[in-house]
Amino acid sequence: MGKSMTNLIAKTKWVFSILVVSLLVLLQQTTGATAGQNQGGQFVRIGLNKSIVVRLPANAQDVLIGNPEIVEAVVRTQRTAYLFAKKPGQTNAFFFDKNGRQILNLDIEVARDMKALQKLLQRVIPGNTITVETVGENIVLGGVAKSPAQAKLAFDLAAKYTDDPKKVLSTISVAGKEQVMLKVKVAEMQREVLKQFGVDASAVESIGNATLRLFSSNPFSVAGTTLSNSSFGIGNAANTTGAVLRAMEKDGYIKTLAEPNLTAISGESAKFLAGGEFPIATSQSGGETTIEYKPFGIAVGFTPVVMSHGRISLKLNTEVSDISPENSITVGTLSVPAFEVRRAETTVELPSGGSLAMAGLIKEKTKQAINGIPGAKNLPILGALFRSRDYSSQRSELVIIVTPYIVNPVSERQLVTPIDKAVVATDTQTILFGRLNRVFGSRSGTNKGVYHGNVGFIVE
């Protein structure tokens, strides 16, 4: 009985030993699989030129840094290590005990510390929800701004922080974008005066057997041609003596007026052109001729940015151009005209409803030429018979008035068009009274309209 009990106990110890060894092997395999699955390690972000203290879970004997140029590690004690961020980038760090077993794995990212910029945005723009992230040496702004002015201010601060606006990427969305309507008035007045006065004389006198002939034809060199063929002549048939007086004066003026209205979202651009496009033939190397179109007329382009307190930062471009035959050139059989351009570009800040006038765009050109017989044209009084005077004066002044408004969409019923009150007259009204449209008419026939002002015939 005692011997059987001893054998049973021995067998039990043997089986227990086998179970313990199997359990240890299984535990080791499970731990190795878990370590293989968690190769990523713990993520740590360090600000550039800053350091952190790492508390180790066990005594460390060795440390391995993936890229020492990015992070430098110093093991102060067996349970404490210092990490110093030297360069923006990503790397990792491994800590081992004296038996070579890994005790800690860190994934490290070194980037600019955005806490200072985030606190600056909170102080300058209180209550904002703008976020700041980094990608290498670049800054990424996100979140939501209350107005475009806040988004622009955040971008400008980030650009100052990096000293390079190209390193700042803004993905900030604006909660409600304002719309800006720009009312522009372009007014130009041109005045032109041409004066021509000249005398052409001709004489044939016979003295004995000698014949004296005198002919003078004085050109008009400023205009290049005579304004008119009208002339007044005096002659003597007997002595074949005559004179032709040519005198002409021309006055003219041009008035240009345009009032375009443009609407654009804050931060976006809008363009307007009232004019046309002039075709210009261009010769190619292969002998072919292509047509290119050059725009001309009144062009307006602007980019508004709504600032705080209803103020609008406005970048404005205006241009008034017209075809000018004076400076045209001829290339082979092609005639290429010139263009007169008056252009203004500025950036201003105005309140909603405030106006700005860009004036002083004045141009004045005066030409005068005297042609005649040398010596004779300089004689007092009689010199007028031997010379011609050609005078040209051109003056123009351009004024541009701009007025920005912050606007909101309205109901269609509040909008009117020029054709709302235009109703075609009936056959009876057209035949008997010669009317093209009904007076104070309406499409429905219920609204007769009311006329305010003087009634009767108005003559201007």
XYZ file of N, CA, C and O in Angstrom, residues 103-273:
684
model
N 11.919 46.225 -23.949
C 11.036 46.663 -22.863
C 10.151 47.846 -23.260
O 9.151 48.124 -22.611
N 10.518 48.587 -24.343
C 9.695 49.726 -24.783
C 9.998 50.032 -26.239
O 11.155 49.956 -26.673
N 8.919 50.384 -26.994
C 9.030 50.749 -28.405
C 8.257 52.041 -28.630
O 7.067 52.126 -28.303
N 8.926 53.088 -29.179
C 8.306 54.391 -29.403
C 8.366 54.768 -30.875
O 9.428 54.641 -31.509
N 7.220 55.209 -31.425
C 7.175 55.851 -32.748
C 7.188 57.360 -32.516
O 6.266 57.911 -31.903
N 8.210 58.026 -33.026
C 8.453 59.428 -32.690
C 8.271 60.293 -33.931
O 8.762 59.956 -35.013
N 7.579 61.395 -33.754
C 7.427 62.422 -34.804
C 7.933 63.749 -34.254
O 7.495 64.196 -33.185
N 8.841 64.360 -34.990
C 9.376 65.659 -34.603
C 8.806 66.708 -35.559
O 8.953 66.590 -36.778
N 8.143 67.721 -35.020
C 7.533 68.783 -35.823
C 7.542 70.070 -35.013
O 7.860 70.074 -33.813
N 7.211 71.146 -35.679
C 7.110 72.427 -34.986
C 6.029 72.358 -33.919
O 4.961 71.787 -34.139
N 6.307 72.955 -32.810
C 5.330 72.985 -31.729
C 4.281 74.053 -32.028
O 4.596 75.245 -32.086
N 3.052 73.612 -32.261
C 1.987 74.519 -32.656
C 1.198 75.066 -31.469
O 0.208 75.767 -31.652
N 1.628 74.754 -30.242
C 0.895 75.268 -29.083
C 0.972 76.781 -29.014
O -0.006 77.452 -28.674
N 2.150 77.328 -29.352
C 2.293 78.784 -29.309
C 1.385 79.444 -30.345
O 0.713 80.443 -30.065
N 1.331 78.881 -31.580
C 0.456 79.441 -32.608
C -1.004 79.254 -32.238
O -1.826 80.150 -32.457
N -1.365 78.104 -31.657
C -2.753 77.865 -31.263
C -3.185 78.857 -30.186
O -4.294 79.407 -30.242
N -2.308 79.120 -29.212
C -2.637 80.093 -28.174
C -2.726 81.499 -28.749
O -3.551 82.306 -28.310
N -1.870 81.796 -29.736
C -1.933 83.116 -30.375
C -3.265 83.305 -31.100
O -3.877 84.378 -31.025
N -3.736 82.279 -31.793
C -5.027 82.369 -32.476
C -6.170 82.534 -31.482
O -7.131 83.265 -31.747
N -6.066 81.890 -30.317
C -7.115 82.029 -29.311
C -7.137 83.434 -28.729
O -8.204 83.964 -28.407
N -5.959 84.054 -28.616
C -5.930 85.413 -28.079
C -6.407 86.440 -29.109
O -7.159 87.360 -28.767
N -5.967 86.282 -30.354
C -6.321 87.269 -31.381
C -7.749 87.068 -31.869
O -8.476 88.043 -32.119
N -8.177 85.814 -32.024
C -9.534 85.503 -32.505
C -10.240 84.710 -31.411
O -10.257 83.471 -31.437
N -10.806 85.363 -30.414
C -11.414 84.634 -29.292
C -12.610 83.798 -29.756
O -13.394 84.200 -30.609
N -12.734 82.612 -29.160
C -13.882 81.749 -29.434
C -13.841 81.057 -30.768
O -14.857 80.510 -31.199
N -12.701 81.036 -31.463
C -12.637 80.378 -32.765
C -12.475 78.878 -32.592
O -12.059 78.386 -31.539
N -12.774 78.151 -33.663
C -12.616 76.690 -33.687
C -11.621 76.284 -34.765
O -11.783 75.269 -35.422
N -10.594 77.088 -34.939
C -9.562 76.826 -35.937
C -8.522 75.874 -35.352
O -8.054 76.069 -34.230
N -8.193 74.849 -36.103
C -7.211 73.860 -35.665
C -5.895 74.065 -36.415
O -5.875 74.598 -37.522
N -4.819 73.623 -35.780
C -3.477 73.761 -36.346
C -2.807 72.394 -36.324
O -2.718 71.763 -35.271
N -2.354 71.934 -37.489
C -1.628 70.678 -37.612
C -0.351 70.931 -38.407
O -0.194 71.980 -39.055
N 0.561 69.975 -38.336
C 1.829 70.098 -39.045
C 2.070 68.868 -39.898
O 1.700 67.750 -39.524
N 2.677 69.103 -41.057
C 3.153 68.036 -41.934
C 4.584 68.403 -42.309
O 4.821 69.236 -43.184
N 5.539 67.799 -41.607
C 6.922 68.183 -41.811
C 7.137 69.613 -41.344
O 6.869 69.960 -40.194
N 7.609 70.469 -42.239
C 7.806 71.881 -41.913
C 6.618 72.736 -42.327
O 6.675 73.964 -42.218
N 5.534 72.128 -42.795
C 4.365 72.862 -43.265
C 3.293 72.878 -42.184
O 3.196 71.964 -41.352
N 2.487 73.931 -42.226
C 1.382 74.108 -41.283
C 0.074 73.958 -42.040
O -0.114 74.536 -43.111
N -0.848 73.178 -41.474
C -2.156 72.956 -42.063
C -3.197 73.526 -41.115
O -3.301 73.092 -39.964
N -3.944 74.535 -41.589
C -5.018 75.151 -40.814
C -6.339 74.510 -41.185
O -6.632 74.309 -42.366
N -7.142 74.199 -40.193
C -8.446 73.585 -40.430
C -9.482 74.185 -39.498
O -9.260 75.212 -38.852
N -10.633 73.535 -39.443
C -11.707 74.019 -38.589
C -12.643 74.955 -39.317
O -12.696 74.999 -40.547
N -13.382 75.741 -38.536
C -14.419 76.632 -39.078
C -14.179 78.033 -38.536
O -13.941 78.217 -37.337
N -14.235 79.013 -39.431
C -14.127 80.423 -39.050
C -15.491 81.084 -39.199
O -16.305 80.691 -40.041
N -15.734 82.105 -38.396
C -17.023 82.782 -38.446
C -17.158 83.680 -39.674
O -18.273 83.943 -40.118
N -16.034 84.158 -40.211
C -16.077 85.067 -41.345
C -14.810 84.882 -42.159
O -13.804 84.354 -41.665
N -14.833 85.316 -43.424
C -13.594 85.262 -44.223
C -12.473 86.081 -43.627
O -11.301 85.758 -43.824
N -12.803 87.150 -42.908
C -11.758 87.964 -42.292
C -10.992 87.158 -41.248
O -9.763 87.275 -41.143
N -11.696 86.333 -40.453
C -11.013 85.493 -39.474
C -10.125 84.461 -40.155
O -9.002 84.201 -39.704
N -10.619 83.860 -41.245
C -9.804 82.875 -41.968
C -8.552 83.513 -42.539
O -7.457 82.940 -42.473
N -8.676 84.715 -43.086
C -7.518 85.406 -43.649
C -6.537 85.812 -42.557
O -5.316 85.715 -42.723
N -7.054 86.257 -41.410
C -6.184 86.645 -40.307
C -5.412 85.440 -39.775
O -4.210 85.540 -39.482
N -6.075 84.278 -39.665
C -5.385 83.063 -39.212
C -4.285 82.663 -40.199
O -3.186 82.265 -39.794
N -4.571 82.785 -41.490
C -3.563 82.463 -42.506
C -2.374 83.412 -42.408
O -1.209 82.988 -42.496
N -2.629 84.701 -42.224
C -1.542 85.672 -42.131
C -0.678 85.422 -40.896
O 0.555 85.538 -40.958
N -1.295 85.070 -39.774
C -0.523 84.791 -38.563
C 0.339 83.549 -38.742
O 1.496 83.509 -38.309
N -0.219 82.505 -39.379
C 0.563 81.290 -39.625
C 1.714 81.570 -40.585
O 2.814 81.021 -40.436
N 1.478 82.448 -41.579
C 2.547 82.803 -42.515
C 3.661 83.556 -41.800
O 4.849 83.348 -42.084
N 3.315 84.441 -40.869
C 4.339 85.128 -40.091
C 5.089 84.153 -39.186
O 6.286 84.319 -38.924
N 4.388 83.125 -38.711
C 5.011 82.157 -37.808
C 6.066 81.326 -38.535
O 7.091 80.978 -37.967
N 5.812 81.014 -39.806
C 6.768 80.197 -40.568
C 7.706 81.030 -41.432
O 8.646 80.478 -42.006
N 7.432 82.330 -41.560
C 8.237 83.237 -42.408
C 8.164 82.859 -43.884
O 8.992 83.305 -44.681
N 7.203 82.021 -44.262
C 7.051 81.625 -45.659
C 5.592 81.256 -45.908
O 5.139 80.199 -45.444
N 4.811 82.098 -46.605
C 3.399 81.772 -46.844
C 3.202 80.489 -47.632
O 2.139 79.867 -47.546
N 4.216 80.063 -48.413
C 4.075 78.840 -49.195
C 4.016 77.588 -48.318
O 3.596 76.535 -48.789
N 4.450 77.710 -47.067
C 4.441 76.563 -46.161
C 3.155 76.471 -45.350
O 3.056 75.658 -44.442
N 2.175 77.307 -45.672
C 0.900 77.313 -44.950
C -0.202 76.873 -45.900
O -0.369 77.448 -46.984
N -0.947 75.848 -45.504
C -2.083 75.349 -46.277
C -3.339 75.541 -45.444
O -3.423 75.050 -44.316
N -4.294 76.279 -45.990
C -5.529 76.585 -45.262
C -6.686 75.752 -45.819
O -6.993 75.806 -47.012
N -7.295 74.985 -44.944
C -8.524 74.251 -45.269
C -9.681 74.745 -44.413
O -10.639 74.012 -44.170
N -9.580 75.988 -43.963
C -10.608 76.566 -43.091
C -11.876 76.807 -43.901
O -11.837 77.374 -44.990
N -12.980 76.383 -43.377
C -14.279 76.646 -43.990
C -14.969 77.775 -43.236
O -14.837 77.889 -42.015
N -15.665 78.613 -43.976
C -16.346 79.776 -43.403
C -17.794 79.418 -43.139
O -18.468 78.830 -44.001
N -18.270 79.759 -41.947
C -19.641 79.406 -41.563
C -20.658 80.057 -42.485
O -21.596 79.420 -42.950
N -20.495 81.333 -42.788
C -21.420 82.023 -43.688
C -20.661 83.037 -44.518
O -20.193 84.037 -43.984
N -20.532 82.806 -45.813
C -19.771 83.704 -46.663
C -20.639 84.874 -47.114
O -21.741 84.666 -47.636
N -20.115 86.090 -46.905
C -20.849 87.267 -47.351
C -20.688 87.454 -48.856
O -19.701 87.018 -49.444
N -21.691 88.088 -49.445
C -21.654 88.429 -50.862
C -21.551 89.944 -50.996
O -22.213 90.689 -50.279
N -20.694 90.365 -51.897
C -20.423 91.784 -52.083
C -20.858 92.187 -53.484
O -20.482 91.537 -54.468
N -21.673 93.234 -53.562
C -22.058 93.804 -54.849
C -21.275 95.098 -55.046
O -21.238 95.955 -54.156
N -20.637 95.212 -56.189
C -19.854 96.395 -56.520
C -20.593 97.203 -57.578
O -20.868 96.705 -58.668
N -20.905 98.419 -57.234
C -21.548 99.343 -58.164
C -20.477 100.269 -58.718
O -19.820 100.993 -57.966
N -20.288 100.243 -60.023
C -19.221 101.004 -60.675
C -19.843 101.981 -61.663
O -20.755 101.631 -62.416
N -19.336 103.198 -61.649
C -19.737 104.200 -62.639
C -18.473 104.688 -63.344
O -17.567 105.222 -62.703
N -18.428 104.466 -64.648
C -17.292 104.887 -65.462
C -17.769 106.007 -66.382
O -18.669 105.801 -67.207
N -17.173 107.172 -66.242
C -17.559 108.339 -67.049
C -16.312 108.928 -67.683
O -15.314 109.188 -66.991
N -16.389 109.156 -68.986
C -15.266 109.730 -69.714
C -15.790 110.763 -70.710
O -16.802 110.535 -71.382
N -15.090 111.876 -70.782
C -15.422 112.933 -71.733
C -14.187 113.234 -72.564
O -13.111 113.491 -72.023
N -14.353 113.203 -73.893
C -13.273 113.505 -74.821
C -13.684 114.680 -75.694
O -14.816 114.728 -76.187
N -12.757 115.604 -75.879
C -13.006 116.793 -76.701
C -11.881 116.907 -77.717
O -10.698 116.782 -77.379
N -12.249 117.167 -78.968
C -11.271 117.270 -80.034
C -11.553 118.530 -80.851
O -12.704 118.796 -81.231
N -10.507 119.297 -81.098
C -10.604 120.538 -81.896
C -9.523 120.498 -82.967
O -8.338 120.292 -82.660
N -9.926 120.706 -84.237
C -9.000 120.776 -85.362
C -9.234 122.094 -86.097
O -10.386 122.460 -86.390
N -8.143 122.779 -86.416
C -8.227 124.041 -87.156
C -7.192 124.025 -88.281
O -6.035 123.657 -88.057
N -7.643 124.445 -89.479
C -6.753 124.523 -90.635
C -6.991 125.854 -91.353
O -8.139 126.257 -91.582
N -5.890 126.512 -91.675
C -5.974 127.774 -92.407
C -4.727 127.885 -93.295
O -3.596 127.718 -92.805
N -4.937 128.132 -94.580
C -3.818 128.234 -95.490
C -4.217 128.910 -96.783
O -5.399 128.961 -97.165
N -3.214 129.440 -97.477
C -3.418 130.118 -98.757
C -2.481 129.504 -99.776
O -1.267 129.395 -99.529
N -3.039 129.061 -100.888
C -2.242 128.566 -102.017
C -2.318 129.615 -103.134
O -3.422 129.976 -103.575
N -1.170 130.104 -103.557
C -1.122 131.163 -104.581
C -0.485 130.631 -105.854
O 0.378 129.752 -105.820
N -0.954 131.164 -106.944
C -0.375 130.825 -108.250
C -0.370 132.094 -109.130
O -1.338 132.848 -109.119
N 0.730 132.301 -109.864
C 0.834 133.503 -110.705
C 1.749 133.214 -111.880
O 2.751 132.517 -111.751
N 1.344 133.733 -113.030
C 2.155 133.639 -114.248
C 2.185 135.051 -114.869
O 1.149 135.564 -115.298
N 3.355 135.663 -114.851
C 3.512 137.021 -115.372
C 4.535 137.007 -116.516
O 5.551 136.319 -116.441
N 4.187 137.751 -117.554
C 5.086 137.850 -118.724
C 5.703 139.236 -118.758
O 4.987 140.251 -118.763
N 7.040 139.268 -118.784
C 7.780 140.530 -118.871
C 8.664 140.451 -120.105
O 9.688 139.774 -120.106
N 8.192 141.072 -121.171
C 8.922 140.967 -122.436
C 8.859 139.520 -122.912
O 7.793 138.921 -123.053
N 10.029 139.011 -123.187
C 10.093 137.615 -123.612
C 10.248 136.635 -122.444
O 10.334 135.422 -122.652
N 10.320 137.190 -121.222
C 10.509 136.343 -120.035
C 9.165 136.068 -119.379
O 8.281 136.937 -119.361
N 9.040 134.875 -118.838
C 7.817 134.465 -118.137
C 8.175 134.078 -116.700
O 9.094 133.272 -116.461
N 7.463 134.665 -115.734
C 7.691 134.391 -114.300
C 6.506 133.594 -113.760
O 5.357 134.034 -113.873
N 6.822 132.441 -113.250
C 5.765 131.573 -112.698
C 5.991 131.410 -111.186
O 7.120 131.200 -110.739
N 4.891 131.468 -110.409
C 4.927 131.284 -108.959
C 3.766 130.389 -108.541
O 2.610 130.696 -108.845
N 4.137 129.275 -107.889
C 3.113 128.356 -107.378
C 3.475 128.000 -105.912
O 4.643 127.692 -105.614
N 2.515 128.039 -105.045
C 2.719 127.627 -103.639
C 1.526 126.781 -103.196
O 0.381 127.192 -103.362
N 1.821 125.598 -102.661
C 0.796 124.705 -102.119
C 1.285 124.235 -100.758
O 2.184 123.397 -100.656
N 0.750 124.808 -99.717
C 1.213 124.537 -98.352
C 0.400 123.392 -97.737
O -0.828 123.489 -97.617
N 1.054 122.314 -97.359
C 0.312 121.159 -96.827
C -0.089 121.364 -95.370
O 0.397 122.266 -94.681
N -0.982 120.487 -94.887
C -1.383 120.444 -93.486
C -0.770 119.167 -92.888
O -1.292 118.066 -93.058
N 0.340 119.328 -92.200
C 1.127 118.167 -91.781
C 0.625 117.511 -90.505
O 0.961 116.360 -90.231
N -0.158 118.196 -89.681
C -0.635 117.592 -88.433
C -1.718 116.567 -88.717
O -1.627 115.400 -88.327
N -2.763 116.990 -89.430
C -3.840 116.064 -89.757
C -3.457 115.139 -90.890
O -4.054 114.070 -91.052
N -2.475 115.536 -91.706
C -2.051 114.695 -92.813
C -2.861 114.886 -94.060
O -2.469 114.447 -95.141
N -3.998 115.558 -93.953
C -4.853 115.790 -95.111
C -5.734 116.990 -94.830
O -5.882 117.434 -93.684
N -6.342 117.489 -95.876
C -7.251 118.618 -95.730
C -8.591 118.128 -95.198
O -9.121 117.105 -95.641
N -9.140 118.860 -94.219
C -10.402 118.432 -93.636
C -11.527 118.447 -94.653
O -12.433 117.623 -94.607
N -11.485 119.370 -95.569
C -12.543 119.466 -96.558
C -11.965 120.034 -97.849
O -10.935 120.712 -97.849
N -12.633 119.739 -98.934
C -12.213 120.276 -100.228
C -12.761 121.669 -100.489
O -12.536 122.245 -101.547
N -13.498 122.199 -99.549
C -14.060 123.535 -99.736
C -12.949 124.577 -99.753
O -12.011 124.522 -98.956
N -13.024 125.527 -100.662
C -12.006 126.568 -100.783
C -12.638 127.807 -101.414
O -13.731 127.758 -101.977
N -11.909 128.898 -101.302
C -12.356 130.161 -101.868
C -11.201 130.753 -102.659
O -10.102 130.926 -102.132
N -11.446 131.040 -103.951
C -10.358 131.467 -104.817
C -10.601 132.831 -105.431
O -11.738 133.240 -105.679
N -9.501 133.532 -105.649
C -9.529 134.843 -106.309
C -8.491 134.807 -107.423
O -7.340 134.399 -107.184
N -8.892 135.206 -108.622
C -7.934 135.150 -109.727
C -8.165 136.261 -110.743
O -9.206 136.911 -110.758
N -7.153 136.463 -111.589
C -7.206 137.446 -112.655
C -6.838 136.733 -113.939
O -5.707 136.298 -114.122
N -7.832 136.587 -114.797
C -7.599 135.818 -116.024
C -6.587 136.502 -116.928
O -5.817 135.855 -117.616
N -6.580 137.831 -116.906
C -5.679 138.540 -117.819
C -4.224 138.297 -117.471
O -3.379 138.065 -118.322
N -3.947 138.353 -116.194
C -2.567 138.172 -115.761
C -2.308 136.755 -115.250
O -1.222 136.478 -114.741
N -3.320 135.904 -115.366
C -3.234 134.520 -114.864
C -2.682 134.477 -113.443
O -1.702 133.805 -113.133
N -3.282 135.243 -112.583
C -2.908 135.300 -111.167
C -4.106 134.866 -110.337
O -5.247 135.288 -110.597
N -3.856 134.033 -109.323
C -4.953 133.560 -108.491
C -4.460 133.107 -107.129
O -3.272 132.892 -106.902
N -5.396 132.974 -106.212
C -5.100 132.513 -104.845
C -6.277 131.685 -104.350
O -7.443 132.016 -104.637
N -5.988 130.630 -103.622
C -7.010 129.752 -103.049
C -6.871 129.777 -101.538
O -5.794 129.494 -100.993
N -7.936 130.149 -100.868
C -7.968 130.191 -99.409
C -8.649 128.928 -98.889
O -9.791 128.646 -99.254
N -7.940 128.204 -98.034
C -8.500 126.988 -97.455
C -8.562 127.174 -95.946
O -7.536 127.320 -95.276
N -9.745 127.162 -95.399
C -9.956 127.345 -93.960
C -11.048 126.380 -93.504
O -12.103 126.282 -94.136
N -10.789 125.670 -92.416
C -11.753 124.701 -91.910
C -11.506 124.514 -90.407
O -10.363 124.561 -89.934
N -12.575 124.331 -89.675
C -12.498 124.082 -88.232
C -13.443 122.936 -87.890
O -14.559 122.869 -88.413
N -12.965 122.062 -87.001
C -13.738 120.887 -86.624
C -13.766 120.759 -85.100
O -12.729 120.789 -84.442
N -14.955 120.641 -84.548
C -15.148 120.430 -83.115
C -15.929 119.136 -82.913
O -16.879 118.855 -83.664
N -15.532 118.386 -81.911
C -16.245 117.152 -81.618
C -15.976 116.699 -80.191
O -14.970 117.059 -79.576
N -16.898 115.933 -79.650
C -16.691 115.383 -78.313
C -17.339 114.008 -78.241
O -18.261 113.673 -78.987
N -16.813 113.217 -77.349
C -17.304 111.855 -77.135
C -17.591 111.693 -75.653
O -16.751 112.032 -74.804
N -18.748 111.155 -75.346
C -19.142 110.897 -73.966
C -19.308 109.392 -73.781
O -20.035 108.750 -74.529
N -18.611 108.870 -72.791
C -18.683 107.432 -72.499
C -19.180 107.253 -71.068
O -18.640 107.859 -70.140
N -20.194 106.427 -70.904
C -20.756 106.189 -69.575
C -21.174 104.733 -69.470
O -21.849 104.202 -70.353
N -20.749 104.091 -68.409
C -21.142 102.708 -68.133
C -21.328 102.561 -66.630
O -20.555 103.115 -65.844
N -22.342 101.824 -66.229
C -22.635 101.591 -64.819
C -22.872 100.105 -64.577
O -24.001 99.670 -64.357
N -21.815 99.303 -64.609
C -22.006 97.868 -64.350
C -22.129 97.582 -62.854
O -21.520 98.255 -62.018
N -22.925 96.572 -62.521
C -23.069 96.080 -61.153
C -22.648 94.621 -61.133
O -23.163 93.809 -61.911
N -21.716 94.288 -60.231
C -21.198 92.930 -60.137
C -21.372 92.433 -58.710
O -21.280 93.201 -57.751
N -21.620 91.143 -58.572
C -21.766 90.517 -57.261
C -20.855 89.306 -57.195
O -20.821 88.499 -58.130
N -20.106 89.190 -56.090
C -19.189 88.065 -55.921
C -19.126 87.691 -54.452
O -19.373 88.520 -53.562
N -18.809 86.424 -54.199
C -18.615 85.946 -52.835
C -17.311 86.500 -52.294
O -16.346 86.691 -53.032
N -17.279 86.771 -51.011
C -16.070 87.297 -50.393
C -14.895 86.360 -50.632
O -14.971 85.161 -50.375
N -13.823 86.922 -51.158
C -12.630 86.151 -51.462
C -12.549 85.665 -52.886
O -11.490 85.202 -53.317
N -13.655 85.756 -53.651
C -13.663 85.332 -55.045
C -13.603 86.552 -55.960
O -13.830 87.684 -55.531
N -13.315 86.299 -57.232
C -13.155 87.384 -58.204
C -14.333 87.438 -59.164
O -14.993 86.422 -59.407
N -14.592 88.624 -59.691
C -15.634 88.834 -60.692
C -15.103 89.790 -61.750
O -14.321 90.695 -61.442
N -15.546 89.595 -63.003
C -15.087 90.412 -64.123
C -16.287 90.837 -64.960
O -17.297 90.132 -65.032
N -16.132 91.988 -65.601
C -17.192 92.541 -66.443
C -16.538 93.242 -67.629
O -15.515 93.908 -67.490
N -17.138 93.079 -68.812
C -16.652 93.734 -70.026
C -17.842 94.252 -70.813
O -18.736 93.488 -71.184
